[in-house]
C-alpha positions as a printed NumPy array, in Angstrom:
array([[-12.471,  -6.246,   3.11 ],
       [ -9.989,  -4.835,   5.587],
       [ -6.222,  -4.974,   5.271],
       [ -4.179,  -3.536,   8.099],
       [ -0.68 ,  -2.2  ,   7.787],
       [  1.972,  -2.488,  10.447],
       [  1.678,  -0.219,  13.443],
       [ -2.124,  -0.143,  13.321],
       [ -2.348,   2.075,  10.215],
       [ -5.565,   2.063,   8.247],
       [ -5.46 ,  -0.281,   5.262],
       [ -4.393,   0.982,   1.855],
       [ -7.464,  -0.775,   0.476],
       [ -9.919,   0.066,   3.258],
       [-11.456,   3.081,   1.601],
       [-14.321,   4.052,  -0.675],
       [-13.398,   4.266,  -4.336],
       [-13.36 ,   7.991,  -5.229],
       [-15.366,   9.644,  -7.963],
       [-12.614,  10.539, -10.393],
       [-12.296,  13.829, -12.256],
       [-12.237,  13.815, -16.065],
       [ -9.106,  12.018, -17.278],
       [ -6.64 ,  13.127, -19.969],
       [ -6.698,  11.454, -23.359],
       [ -5.126,   8.026, -23.255],
       [ -5.936,   7.397, -19.591],
       [ -8.83 ,   5.261, -18.399],
       [ -9.943,   3.678, -15.141],
       [ -9.892,  -0.118, -15.137],
       [-11.222,  -2.125, -12.21 ],
       [-11.645,  -5.62 , -13.611],
       [ -9.412,  -8.534, -14.571],
       [ -6.31 ,  -9.075, -12.455],
       [ -3.272,  -9.974, -14.523],
       [ -1.752, -13.412, -14.976],
       [  1.867, -13.107, -13.85 ],
       [  4.235, -13.14 , -16.805],
       [  1.505, -12.387, -19.352],
       [  1.371,  -9.122, -21.228],
       [ -0.558,  -6.595, -19.148],
       [ -4.093,  -5.809, -20.196],
       [ -3.869,  -2.491, -18.349],
       [ -0.226,  -1.272, -18.234],
       [  0.766,   1.722, -16.089],
       [  0.236,   4.209, -18.901],
       [ -3.508,   3.468, -18.845],
       [ -3.938,   4.211, -15.121],
       [ -5.804,   7.329, -13.984],
       [ -3.317,  10.024, -13.055],
       [ -0.307,   8.479, -14.806],
       [  0.684,  11.742, -16.504],
       [  0.231,  13.703, -13.281],
       [  2.352,  11.173, -11.365],
       [  5.024,  11.491, -14.042],
       [  5.077,  15.28 , -13.681],
       [  5.279,  14.951,  -9.888],
       [  8.314,  12.675, -10.144],
       [  6.55 ,   9.702,  -8.531],
       [  7.483,   7.146, -11.194],
       [ 10.566,   4.891, -11.189],
       [ 13.381,   6.172, -13.419],
       [ 13.528,   4.821, -16.985],
       [ 16.162,   2.34 , -18.017],
       [ 19.595,   3.971, -18.498],
       [ 20.494,   5.212, -21.969],
       [ 23.551,   2.932, -21.989],
       [ 24.181,  -0.441, -20.374],
       [ 24.938,  -0.072, -16.636],
       [ 27.691,  -1.783, -14.689],
       [ 26.906,  -5.238, -13.369],
       [ 26.827,  -5.532,  -9.579],
       [ 29.435,  -7.769,  -7.922],
       [ 28.386, -11.147,  -6.555],
       [ 25.886, -13.754,  -7.699],
       [ 23.236, -12.474, -10.082],
       [ 19.526, -13.065,  -9.524],
       [ 19.545, -15.553, -12.402],
       [ 22.447, -17.457, -10.848],
       [ 20.67 , -17.517,  -7.479],
       [ 17.537, -18.89 ,  -9.098],
       [ 19.385, -21.677, -10.907],
       [ 21.535, -22.469,  -7.881],
       [ 18.52 , -22.651,  -5.584],
       [ 16.661, -24.965,  -7.957],
       [ 19.765, -27.123,  -8.397],
       [ 20.336, -27.437,  -4.655],
       [ 16.692, -28.301,  -4.007],
       [ 16.496, -31.107,  -6.552],
       [ 20.047, -32.168,  -5.75 ],
       [ 19.   , -32.699,  -2.139],
       [ 16.053, -34.817,  -3.245],
       [ 18.355, -36.913,  -5.45 ],
       [ 20.796, -37.262,  -2.575],
       [ 18.06 , -38.625,  -0.316],
       [ 17.173, -41.193,  -2.975],
       [ 20.687, -42.458,  -3.75 ],
       [ 22.238, -42.472,  -0.273],
       [ 22.591, -46.05 ,   1.001],
       [ 20.724, -47.153,   4.097],
       [ 24.045, -47.597,   5.862],
       [ 24.76 , -43.863,   5.783],
       [ 25.258, -42.619,   9.357],
       [ 22.268, -40.661,  10.613],
       [ 24.165, -37.499,  11.599],
       [ 25.935, -37.357,   8.216],
       [ 22.654, -37.913,   6.387],
       [ 20.913, -35.181,   8.383],
       [ 23.805, -32.739,   7.891],
       [ 23.852, -33.178,   4.101],
       [ 20.091, -32.757,   3.85 ],
       [ 20.165, -29.69 ,   6.109],
       [ 22.943, -28.043,   4.115],
       [ 21.32 , -28.777,   0.757],
       [ 17.781, -27.776,   1.666],
       [ 18.902, -24.835,   3.804],
       [ 21.089, -23.516,   1.003],
       [ 18.231, -23.834,  -1.485],
       [ 15.799, -21.922,   0.732],
       [ 18.404, -19.248,   1.452],
       [ 19.049, -18.712,  -2.233],
       [ 15.369, -18.47 ,  -3.076],
       [ 14.736, -16.189,  -0.099],
       [ 17.542, -13.84 ,  -1.207],
       [ 16.375, -13.85 ,  -4.823],
       [ 13.792, -11.083,  -4.469],
       [ 16.199,  -8.721,  -2.724],
       [ 18.863,  -9.338,  -5.357],
       [ 16.372,  -8.652,  -8.13 ],
       [ 15.484,  -5.323,  -6.567],
       [ 19.165,  -4.431,  -6.259],
       [ 19.575,  -5.106,  -9.983],
       [ 16.466,  -3.043, -10.756],
       [ 17.915,  -0.058,  -8.9  ],
       [ 21.136,  -0.46 , -10.888],
       [ 19.106,  -0.319, -14.123],
       [ 19.327,  -3.916, -15.33 ],
       [ 18.145,  -7.473, -14.796],
       [ 19.914, -10.803, -15.168],
       [ 16.695, -12.717, -15.839],
       [ 14.667, -13.181, -19.005],
       [ 11.672, -11.376, -17.489],
       [ 11.47 ,  -7.616, -16.975],
       [ 11.866,  -6.466, -20.613],
       [ 11.832,  -2.817, -19.583],
       [ 15.423,  -3.089, -18.319],
       [ 18.796,  -3.981, -19.784],
       [ 19.542,  -7.678, -19.429],
       [ 23.157,  -8.403, -18.528],
       [ 24.961, -11.736, -18.435],
       [ 28.263, -12.869, -17.002],
       [ 30.893, -10.189, -16.944],
       [ 28.283,  -7.544, -17.742],
       [ 27.732,  -8.675, -21.343],
       [ 24.571,  -7.157, -22.836],
       [ 22.095,  -9.926, -23.639],
       [ 19.162,  -7.637, -24.449],
       [ 18.477,  -3.935, -24.684],
       [ 15.462,  -2.553, -22.818],
       [ 12.065,  -2.347, -24.479],
       [ 11.349,   1.366, -24.112],
       [  7.604,   0.72 , -24.477],
       [  7.569,  -1.348, -21.26 ],
       [  8.045,   0.608, -17.998],
       [ 10.788,  -0.74 , -15.703],
       [  9.715,  -2.591, -12.531],
       [  8.576,  -0.448,  -9.623],
       [  5.499,   1.205,  -8.133],
       [  3.17 ,   3.011, -10.55 ],
       [ -0.335,   4.524, -10.398],
       [ -2.689,   1.588, -10.1  ],
       [ -5.324,   1.013, -12.806],
       [ -7.25 ,  -1.064, -10.241],
       [ -7.034,   1.155,  -7.134],
       [ -6.909,   4.773,  -8.399],
       [ -4.918,   7.014,  -6.096],
       [ -2.552,   4.268,  -4.93 ],
       [  0.76 ,   3.071,  -6.315],
       [  0.836,  -0.613,  -7.227],
       [  3.797,  -2.92 ,  -7.763],
       [  4.523,  -3.483, -11.457],
       [  7.036,  -6.123, -12.486],
       [  6.592,  -5.855, -16.235],
       [  5.195,  -7.131, -18.459],
       [  2.398,  -7.471, -15.863],
       [  1.279,  -6.407, -12.408],
       [  2.595,  -8.42 ,  -9.506],
       [  0.011, -11.118,  -8.692],
       [ -1.809, -11.462,  -5.417],
       [ -1.177, -14.57 ,  -3.351],
       [ -3.314, -16.136,  -0.645],
       [ -1.267, -14.315,   1.994],
       [ -1.12 , -10.906,   0.304],
       [ -3.472,  -9.414,   2.904],
       [ -0.782,  -9.901,   5.536],
       [  1.731,  -7.868,   3.544],
       [ -0.171,  -5.182,   1.627],
       [  2.964,  -3.026,   1.455],
       [  4.479,  -5.64 ,  -0.875],
       [  1.898,  -4.651,  -3.467],
       [  0.719,  -1.108,  -2.736],
       [  2.182,   2.212,  -1.601],
       [  0.725,   5.513,  -0.572],
       [  2.178,   8.157,  -2.917],
       [  4.334,  10.847,  -1.349],
       [  1.981,  13.367,  -2.917],
       [ -1.528,  12.744,  -4.262],
       [ -1.576,  12.507,  -8.048],
       [ -5.381,  12.541,  -8.428],
       [ -7.429,  15.612,  -7.565],
       [ -9.633,  14.999,  -4.574],
       [ -7.969,  11.704,  -3.633],
       [ -5.961,  11.66 ,  -0.372],
       [ -2.49 ,  10.187,  -0.466],
       [ -3.032,   8.429,   2.868],
       [ -5.983,   7.696,   5.172],
       [ -6.679,   9.501,   8.432],
       [ -4.138,   8.266,  10.946],
       [ -2.129,   6.417,   8.319],
       [  1.372,   6.94 ,   7.045],
       [  2.46 ,   7.875,   3.544]])
């Protein structure tokens, strides 16, 4: 199985699984059973080979702030999600209830605005989520490892300190690589994931496993 990164780099997955050195207590290699998105992880980041070494090297995302952070200005990720869903189904309802006498240009304009707005909102959702993650909080019910803030910055939930915040962590499935963790599970693969491997994996800035390179020959970290 070959997966090619942009610019002709060798794939992050196109390598032979290394023979790992003895692991510290509490760490174990796991190579089976991809997670179901949203379900509690069978193999959370703390179980991945090299987790403690990656922590000491400063490769892990920062923990949730000790106190609730400031809410970012603008629409929250939760508001974008609800707005996008509302616009999508609202457009469908509009198509159903509009009379047949509605002028074609007006009909097309309303459908274009409604559907276009829905797709824009949903397309912007991921970027907005990541902005909230960087700020140390989430506006959605998922991602228990972060503060959850509502309108006006009200605290709806404190972070679960036992669940790492979203980000890239040592992978329990591909030792030596960093894999995208959303919490409480690993980000799922889709049918098109091979076209965008960087959405799911990263080469670490420094190798956190002895004897495992942090990037392939000719590749980029």
